[in-house]
Short mmCIF file of N, CA and C in Angstrom, two decimals:
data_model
loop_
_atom_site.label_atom_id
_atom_site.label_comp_id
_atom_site.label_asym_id
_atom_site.label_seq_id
_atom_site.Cartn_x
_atom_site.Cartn_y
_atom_site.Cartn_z
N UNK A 1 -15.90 0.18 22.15
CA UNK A 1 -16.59 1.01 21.18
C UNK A 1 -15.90 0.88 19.82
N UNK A 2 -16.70 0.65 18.67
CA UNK A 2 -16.06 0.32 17.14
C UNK A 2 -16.04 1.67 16.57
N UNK A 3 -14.52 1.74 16.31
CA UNK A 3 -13.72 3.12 15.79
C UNK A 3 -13.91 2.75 14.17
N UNK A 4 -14.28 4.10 13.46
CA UNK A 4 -14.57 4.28 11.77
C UNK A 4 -13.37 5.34 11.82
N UNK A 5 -12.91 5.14 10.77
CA UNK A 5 -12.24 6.61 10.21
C UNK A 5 -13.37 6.70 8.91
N UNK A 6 -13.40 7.95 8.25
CA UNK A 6 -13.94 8.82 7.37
C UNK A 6 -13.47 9.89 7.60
N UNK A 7 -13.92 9.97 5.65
CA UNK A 7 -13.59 11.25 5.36
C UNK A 7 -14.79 12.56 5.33
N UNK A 8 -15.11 13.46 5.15
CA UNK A 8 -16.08 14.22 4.60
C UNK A 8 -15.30 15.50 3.87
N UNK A 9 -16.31 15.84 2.84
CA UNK A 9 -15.69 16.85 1.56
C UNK A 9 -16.68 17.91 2.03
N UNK A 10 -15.80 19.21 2.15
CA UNK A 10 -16.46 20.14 1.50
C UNK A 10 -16.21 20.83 0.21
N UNK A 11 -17.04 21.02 -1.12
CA UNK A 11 -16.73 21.72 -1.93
C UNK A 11 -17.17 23.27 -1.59
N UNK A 12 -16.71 23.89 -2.32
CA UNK A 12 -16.58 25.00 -2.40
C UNK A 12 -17.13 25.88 -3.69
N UNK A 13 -17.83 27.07 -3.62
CA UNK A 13 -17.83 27.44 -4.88
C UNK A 13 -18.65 29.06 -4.89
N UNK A 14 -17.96 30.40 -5.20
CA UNK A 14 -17.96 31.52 -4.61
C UNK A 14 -18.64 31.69 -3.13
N UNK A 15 -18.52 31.45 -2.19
CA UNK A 15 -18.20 31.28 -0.66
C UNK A 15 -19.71 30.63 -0.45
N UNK A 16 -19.80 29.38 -0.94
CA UNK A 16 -21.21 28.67 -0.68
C UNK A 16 -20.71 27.61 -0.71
N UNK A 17 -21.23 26.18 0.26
CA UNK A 17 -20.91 24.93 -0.33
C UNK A 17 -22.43 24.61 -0.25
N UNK A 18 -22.35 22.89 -0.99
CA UNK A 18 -23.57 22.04 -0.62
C UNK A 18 -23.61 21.15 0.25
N UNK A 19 -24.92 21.35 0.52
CA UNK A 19 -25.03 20.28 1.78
C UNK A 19 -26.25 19.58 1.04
N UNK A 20 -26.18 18.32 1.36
CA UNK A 20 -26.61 17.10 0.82
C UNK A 20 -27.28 16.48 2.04
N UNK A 21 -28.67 16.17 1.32
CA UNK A 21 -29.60 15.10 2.85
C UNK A 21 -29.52 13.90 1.78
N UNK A 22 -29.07 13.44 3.39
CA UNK A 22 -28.34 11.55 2.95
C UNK A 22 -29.96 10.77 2.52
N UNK A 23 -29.82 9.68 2.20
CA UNK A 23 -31.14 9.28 1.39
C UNK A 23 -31.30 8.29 2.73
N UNK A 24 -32.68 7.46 2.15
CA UNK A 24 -33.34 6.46 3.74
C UNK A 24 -32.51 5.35 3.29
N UNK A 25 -31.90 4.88 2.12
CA UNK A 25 -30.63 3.88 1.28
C UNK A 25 -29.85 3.75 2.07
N UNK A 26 -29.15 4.78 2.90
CA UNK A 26 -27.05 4.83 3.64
C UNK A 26 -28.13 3.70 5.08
N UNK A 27 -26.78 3.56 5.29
CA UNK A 27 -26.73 3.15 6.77
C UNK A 27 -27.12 3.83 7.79
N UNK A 28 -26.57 5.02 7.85
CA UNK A 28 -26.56 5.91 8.67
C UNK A 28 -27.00 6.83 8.94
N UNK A 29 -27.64 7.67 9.86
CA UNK A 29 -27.70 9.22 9.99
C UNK A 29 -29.11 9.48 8.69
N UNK A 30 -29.89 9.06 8.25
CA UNK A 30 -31.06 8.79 7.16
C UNK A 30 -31.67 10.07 7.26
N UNK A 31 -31.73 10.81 6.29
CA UNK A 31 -32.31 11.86 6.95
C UNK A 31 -31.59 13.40 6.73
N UNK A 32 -30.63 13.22 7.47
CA UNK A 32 -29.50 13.89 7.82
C UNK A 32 -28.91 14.99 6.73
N UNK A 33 -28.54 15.90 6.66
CA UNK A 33 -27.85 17.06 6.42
C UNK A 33 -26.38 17.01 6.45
N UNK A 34 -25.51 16.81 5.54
CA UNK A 34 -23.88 16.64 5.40
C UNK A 34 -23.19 16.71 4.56
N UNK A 35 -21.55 16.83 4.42
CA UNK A 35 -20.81 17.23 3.13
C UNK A 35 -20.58 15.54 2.62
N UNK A 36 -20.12 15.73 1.87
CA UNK A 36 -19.73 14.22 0.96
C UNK A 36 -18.78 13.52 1.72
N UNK A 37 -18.82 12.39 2.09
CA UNK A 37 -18.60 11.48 3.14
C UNK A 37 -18.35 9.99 2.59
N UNK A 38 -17.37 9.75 3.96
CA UNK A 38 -17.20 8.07 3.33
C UNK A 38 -16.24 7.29 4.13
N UNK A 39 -16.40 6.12 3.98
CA UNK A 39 -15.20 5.22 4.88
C UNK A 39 -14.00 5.37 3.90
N UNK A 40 -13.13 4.98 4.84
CA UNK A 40 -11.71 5.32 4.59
C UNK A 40 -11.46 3.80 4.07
N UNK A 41 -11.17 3.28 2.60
CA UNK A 41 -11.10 1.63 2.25
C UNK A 41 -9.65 1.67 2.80
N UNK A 42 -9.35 0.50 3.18
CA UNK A 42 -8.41 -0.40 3.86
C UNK A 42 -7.10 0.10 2.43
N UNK A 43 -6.19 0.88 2.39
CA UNK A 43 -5.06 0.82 1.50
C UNK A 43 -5.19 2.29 0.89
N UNK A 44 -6.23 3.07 1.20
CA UNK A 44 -6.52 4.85 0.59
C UNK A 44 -5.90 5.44 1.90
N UNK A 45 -5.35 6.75 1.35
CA UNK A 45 -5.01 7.56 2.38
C UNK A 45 -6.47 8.39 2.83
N UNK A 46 -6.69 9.49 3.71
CA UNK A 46 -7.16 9.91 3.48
C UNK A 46 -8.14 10.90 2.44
N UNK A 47 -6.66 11.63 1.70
CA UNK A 47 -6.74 12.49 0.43
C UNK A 47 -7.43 11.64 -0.51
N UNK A 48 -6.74 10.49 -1.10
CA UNK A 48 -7.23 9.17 -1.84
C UNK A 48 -8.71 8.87 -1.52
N UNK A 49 -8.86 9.07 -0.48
CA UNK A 49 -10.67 8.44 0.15
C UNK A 49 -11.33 9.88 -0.42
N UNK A 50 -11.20 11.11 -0.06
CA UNK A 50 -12.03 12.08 -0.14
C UNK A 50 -12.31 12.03 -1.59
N UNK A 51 -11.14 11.86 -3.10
CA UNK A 51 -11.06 12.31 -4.28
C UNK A 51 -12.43 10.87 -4.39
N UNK A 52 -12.33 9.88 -3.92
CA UNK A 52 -12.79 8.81 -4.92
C UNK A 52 -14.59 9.04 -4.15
N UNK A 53 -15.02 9.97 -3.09
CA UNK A 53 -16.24 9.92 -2.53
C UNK A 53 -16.74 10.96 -3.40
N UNK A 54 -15.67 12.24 -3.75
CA UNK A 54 -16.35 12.96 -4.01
C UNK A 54 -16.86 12.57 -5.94
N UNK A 55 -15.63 11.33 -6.33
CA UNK A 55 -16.53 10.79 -7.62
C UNK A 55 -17.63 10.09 -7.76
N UNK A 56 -17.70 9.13 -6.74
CA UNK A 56 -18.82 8.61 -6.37
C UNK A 56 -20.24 9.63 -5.81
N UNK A 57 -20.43 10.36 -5.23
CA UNK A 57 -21.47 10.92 -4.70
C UNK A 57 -21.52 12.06 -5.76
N UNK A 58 -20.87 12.70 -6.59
CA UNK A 58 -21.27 13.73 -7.19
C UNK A 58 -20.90 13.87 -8.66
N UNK A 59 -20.25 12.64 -9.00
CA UNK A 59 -19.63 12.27 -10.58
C UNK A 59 -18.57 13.47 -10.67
N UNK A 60 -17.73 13.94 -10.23
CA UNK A 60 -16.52 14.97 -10.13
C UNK A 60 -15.77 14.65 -10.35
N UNK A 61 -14.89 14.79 -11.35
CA UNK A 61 -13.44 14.40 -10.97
C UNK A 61 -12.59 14.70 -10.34
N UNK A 62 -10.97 14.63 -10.17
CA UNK A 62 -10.31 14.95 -9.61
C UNK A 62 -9.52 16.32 -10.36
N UNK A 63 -9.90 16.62 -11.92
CA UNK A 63 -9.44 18.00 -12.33
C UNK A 63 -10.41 19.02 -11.76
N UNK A 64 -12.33 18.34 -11.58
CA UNK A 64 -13.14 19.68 -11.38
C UNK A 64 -12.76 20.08 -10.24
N UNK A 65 -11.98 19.79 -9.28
CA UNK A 65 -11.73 20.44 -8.02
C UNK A 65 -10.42 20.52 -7.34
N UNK A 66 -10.48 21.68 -6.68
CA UNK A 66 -8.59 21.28 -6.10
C UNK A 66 -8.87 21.41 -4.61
N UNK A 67 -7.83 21.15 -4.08
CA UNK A 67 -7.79 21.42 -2.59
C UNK A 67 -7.24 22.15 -1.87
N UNK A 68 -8.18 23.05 -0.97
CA UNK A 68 -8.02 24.01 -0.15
C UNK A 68 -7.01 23.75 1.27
N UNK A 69 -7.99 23.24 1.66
CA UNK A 69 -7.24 22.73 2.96
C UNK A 69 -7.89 21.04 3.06
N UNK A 70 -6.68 20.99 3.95
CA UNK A 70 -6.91 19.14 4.73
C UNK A 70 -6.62 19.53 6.30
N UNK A 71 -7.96 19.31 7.07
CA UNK A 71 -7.89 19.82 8.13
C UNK A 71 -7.55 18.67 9.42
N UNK A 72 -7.31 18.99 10.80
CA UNK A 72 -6.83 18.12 11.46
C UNK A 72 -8.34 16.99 11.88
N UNK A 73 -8.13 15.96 11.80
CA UNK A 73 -9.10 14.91 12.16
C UNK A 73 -10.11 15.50 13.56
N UNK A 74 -10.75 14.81 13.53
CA UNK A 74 -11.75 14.98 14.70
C UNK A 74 -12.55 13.76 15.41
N UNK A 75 -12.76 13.63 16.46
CA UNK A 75 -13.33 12.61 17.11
C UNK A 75 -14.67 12.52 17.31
N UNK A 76 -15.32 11.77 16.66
CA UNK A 76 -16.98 12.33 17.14
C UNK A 76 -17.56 10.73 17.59
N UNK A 77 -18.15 11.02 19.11
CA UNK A 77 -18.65 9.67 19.50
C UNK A 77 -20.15 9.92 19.60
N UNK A 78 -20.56 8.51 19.36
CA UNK A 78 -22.46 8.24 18.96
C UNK A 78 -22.26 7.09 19.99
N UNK A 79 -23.08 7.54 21.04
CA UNK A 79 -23.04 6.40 22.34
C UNK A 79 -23.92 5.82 21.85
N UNK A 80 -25.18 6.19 21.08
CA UNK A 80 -26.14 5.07 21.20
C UNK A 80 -26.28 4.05 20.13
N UNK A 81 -24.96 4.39 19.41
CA UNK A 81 -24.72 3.76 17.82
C UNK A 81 -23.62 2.84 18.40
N UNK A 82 -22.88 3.52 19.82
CA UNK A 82 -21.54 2.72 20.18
C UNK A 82 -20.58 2.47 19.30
N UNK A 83 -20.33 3.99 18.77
CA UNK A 83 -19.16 4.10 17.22
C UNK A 83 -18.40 5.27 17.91
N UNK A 84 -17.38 5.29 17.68
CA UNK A 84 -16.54 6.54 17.78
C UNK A 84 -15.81 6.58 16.66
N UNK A 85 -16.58 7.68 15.50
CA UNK A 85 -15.93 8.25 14.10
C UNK A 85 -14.70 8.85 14.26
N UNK A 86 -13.62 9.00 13.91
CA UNK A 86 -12.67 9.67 13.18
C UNK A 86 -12.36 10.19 11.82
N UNK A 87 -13.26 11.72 12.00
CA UNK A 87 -13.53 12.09 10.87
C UNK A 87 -12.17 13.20 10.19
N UNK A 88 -12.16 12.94 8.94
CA UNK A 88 -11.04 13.73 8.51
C UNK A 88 -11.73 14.60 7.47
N UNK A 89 -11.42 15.81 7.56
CA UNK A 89 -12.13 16.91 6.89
C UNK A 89 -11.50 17.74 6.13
N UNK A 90 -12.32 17.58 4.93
CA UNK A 90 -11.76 18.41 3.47
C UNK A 90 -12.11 19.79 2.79
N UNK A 91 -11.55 20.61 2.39
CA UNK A 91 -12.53 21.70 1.48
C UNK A 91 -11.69 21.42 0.02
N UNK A 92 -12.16 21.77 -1.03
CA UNK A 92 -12.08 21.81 -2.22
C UNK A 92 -12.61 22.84 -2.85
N UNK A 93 -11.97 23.62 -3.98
CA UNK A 93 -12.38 24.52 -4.69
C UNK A 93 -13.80 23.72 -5.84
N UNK A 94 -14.15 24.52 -5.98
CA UNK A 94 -15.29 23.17 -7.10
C UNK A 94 -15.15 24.21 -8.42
N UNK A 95 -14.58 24.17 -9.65
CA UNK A 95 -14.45 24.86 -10.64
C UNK A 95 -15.54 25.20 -11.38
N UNK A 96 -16.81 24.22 -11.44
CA UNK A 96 -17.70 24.08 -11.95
C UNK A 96 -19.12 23.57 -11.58
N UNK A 97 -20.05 24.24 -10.88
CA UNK A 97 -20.85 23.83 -9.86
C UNK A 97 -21.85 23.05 -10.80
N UNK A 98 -21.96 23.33 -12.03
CA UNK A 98 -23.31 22.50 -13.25
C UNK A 98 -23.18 21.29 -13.28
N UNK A 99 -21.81 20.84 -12.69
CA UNK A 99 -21.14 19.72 -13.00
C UNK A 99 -21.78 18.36 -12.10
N UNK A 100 -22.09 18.72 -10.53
CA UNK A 100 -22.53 18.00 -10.25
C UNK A 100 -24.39 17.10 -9.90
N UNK A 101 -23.88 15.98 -9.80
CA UNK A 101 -24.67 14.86 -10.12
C UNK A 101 -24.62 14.17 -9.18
N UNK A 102 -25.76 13.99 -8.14
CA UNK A 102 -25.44 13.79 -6.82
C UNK A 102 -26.14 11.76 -7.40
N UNK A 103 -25.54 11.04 -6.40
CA UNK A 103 -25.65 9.68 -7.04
C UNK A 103 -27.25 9.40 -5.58
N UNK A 104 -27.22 8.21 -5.18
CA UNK A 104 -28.36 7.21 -4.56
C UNK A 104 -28.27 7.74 -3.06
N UNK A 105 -26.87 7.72 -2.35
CA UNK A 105 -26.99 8.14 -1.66
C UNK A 105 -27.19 9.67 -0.92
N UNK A 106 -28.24 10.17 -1.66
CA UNK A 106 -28.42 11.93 -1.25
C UNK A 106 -29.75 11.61 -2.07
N UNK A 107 -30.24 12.84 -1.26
CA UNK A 107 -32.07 12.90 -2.37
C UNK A 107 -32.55 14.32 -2.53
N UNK A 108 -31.32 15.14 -1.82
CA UNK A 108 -31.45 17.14 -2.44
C UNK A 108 -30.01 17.64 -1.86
N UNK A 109 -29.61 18.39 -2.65
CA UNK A 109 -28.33 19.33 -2.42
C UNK A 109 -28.95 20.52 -2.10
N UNK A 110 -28.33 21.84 -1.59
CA UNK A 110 -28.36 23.26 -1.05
C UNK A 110 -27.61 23.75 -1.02
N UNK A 111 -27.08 24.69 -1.71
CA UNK A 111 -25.99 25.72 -2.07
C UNK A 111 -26.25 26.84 -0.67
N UNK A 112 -25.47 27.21 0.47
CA UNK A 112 -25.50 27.41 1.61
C UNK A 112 -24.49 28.04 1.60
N UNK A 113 -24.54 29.00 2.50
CA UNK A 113 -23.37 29.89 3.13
C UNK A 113 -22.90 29.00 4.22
N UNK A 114 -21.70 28.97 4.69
CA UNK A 114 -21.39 27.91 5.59
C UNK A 114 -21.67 28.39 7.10
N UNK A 115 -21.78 29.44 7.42
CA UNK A 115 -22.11 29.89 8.71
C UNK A 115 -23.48 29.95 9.14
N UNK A 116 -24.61 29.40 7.93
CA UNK A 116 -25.46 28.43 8.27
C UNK A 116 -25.72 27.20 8.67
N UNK A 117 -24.49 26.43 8.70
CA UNK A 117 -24.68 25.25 8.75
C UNK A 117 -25.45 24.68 9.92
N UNK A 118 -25.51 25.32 10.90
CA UNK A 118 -26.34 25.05 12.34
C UNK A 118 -27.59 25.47 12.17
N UNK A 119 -28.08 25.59 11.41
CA UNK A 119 -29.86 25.87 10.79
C UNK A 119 -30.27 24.53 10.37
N UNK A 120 -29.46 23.49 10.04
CA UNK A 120 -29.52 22.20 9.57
C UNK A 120 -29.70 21.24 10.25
N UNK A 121 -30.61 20.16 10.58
CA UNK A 121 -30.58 18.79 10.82
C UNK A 121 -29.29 18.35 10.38
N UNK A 122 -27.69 18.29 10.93
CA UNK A 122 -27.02 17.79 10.25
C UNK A 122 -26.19 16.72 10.72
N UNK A 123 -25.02 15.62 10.10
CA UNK A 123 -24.86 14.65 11.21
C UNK A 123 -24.30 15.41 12.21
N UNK A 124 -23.84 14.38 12.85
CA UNK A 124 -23.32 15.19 13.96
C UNK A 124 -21.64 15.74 14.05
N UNK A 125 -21.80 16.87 14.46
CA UNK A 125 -19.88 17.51 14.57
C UNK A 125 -20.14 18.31 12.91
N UNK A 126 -21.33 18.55 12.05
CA UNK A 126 -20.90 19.23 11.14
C UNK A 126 -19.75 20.49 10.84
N UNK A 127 -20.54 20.67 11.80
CA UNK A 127 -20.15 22.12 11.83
C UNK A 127 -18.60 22.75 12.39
N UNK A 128 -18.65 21.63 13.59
CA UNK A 128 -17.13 21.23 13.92
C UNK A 128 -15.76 21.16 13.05
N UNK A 129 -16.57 20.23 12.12
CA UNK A 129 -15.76 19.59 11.01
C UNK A 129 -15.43 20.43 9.85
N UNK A 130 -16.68 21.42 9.12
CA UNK A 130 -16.17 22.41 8.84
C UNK A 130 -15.08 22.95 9.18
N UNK A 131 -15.37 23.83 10.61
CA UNK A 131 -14.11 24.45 10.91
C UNK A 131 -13.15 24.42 11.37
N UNK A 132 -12.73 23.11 11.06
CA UNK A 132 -11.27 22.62 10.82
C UNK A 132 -10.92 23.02 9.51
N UNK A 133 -11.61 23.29 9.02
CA UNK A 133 -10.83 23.72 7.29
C UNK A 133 -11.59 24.54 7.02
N UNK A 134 -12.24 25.77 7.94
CA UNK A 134 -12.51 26.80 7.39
C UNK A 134 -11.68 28.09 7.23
N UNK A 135 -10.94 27.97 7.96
CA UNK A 135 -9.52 29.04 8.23
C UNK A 135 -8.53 28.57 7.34
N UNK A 136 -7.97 29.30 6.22
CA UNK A 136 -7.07 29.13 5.32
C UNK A 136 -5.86 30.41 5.65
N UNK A 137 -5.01 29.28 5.62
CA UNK A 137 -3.52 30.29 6.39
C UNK A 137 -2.57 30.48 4.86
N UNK A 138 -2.83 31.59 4.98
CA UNK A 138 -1.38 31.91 3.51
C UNK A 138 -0.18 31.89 4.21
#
């Protein structure tokens, strides 16, 4: 079975994030309901992968947002894709929600309470993946 690592972002922004349906363009999951996402390039850490997806998919920089938590990875297998993802999961504060500019791959955003997220067509383990970084420990 062919192992991916990725990342996925959640931003954040007074206790709502967006969720983004991926366009019929990605590879993958077409259709689909998810936070900002991406392969992990060969020489990025994780952190490094999330900052440069979330410039790419939403024109953000790395001042409009900070980071909440970096949560523990997760395993999500697609037997009929014969992939087993290793997804690493992010939240981010988003300072400025006007800011974003979702690029080719997405075709509508939704400002959502996150304990909706299972109302969604979404990929798969969303919700999972969330809550790995929904619990913030002071």
């Amino acid at each position: 079975m062919e192992e991916k690592r990725v990342v996925t972002c959640f931003l954040e922004y007074d206790k709502k994030i967006p969720l983004l349906r991926r366009s019929e363009r990605v590879g993958t999951y077409r259709g689909r309901w998810a936070g900002i996402s991406g392969y992990i390039e060969e020489g990025n850490s994780p952190y490094q992968q999330a900052l440069e997806e979330i410039k790419e998919e939403t024109g953000l920089d790395r001042e409009d947002v900070k980071l909440i938590k970096e949560g523990q990875p997760l395993e999500v297998v697609d037997e009929q894709m014969g992939r087993k993802w290793v997804v690493y999961p992010f939240r981010f504060q988003l300072m400025e929600p006007g800011k974003i500019e979702m690029d080719w791959e997405h075709t509508e955003l939704r400002w959502i309470d996150p304990e909706d997220i299972a109302r969604y067509e979404t990929v798969p383990k969303l919700l999972e993946t969330w809550e790995r970084v929904a619990e913030v420990t002071r």
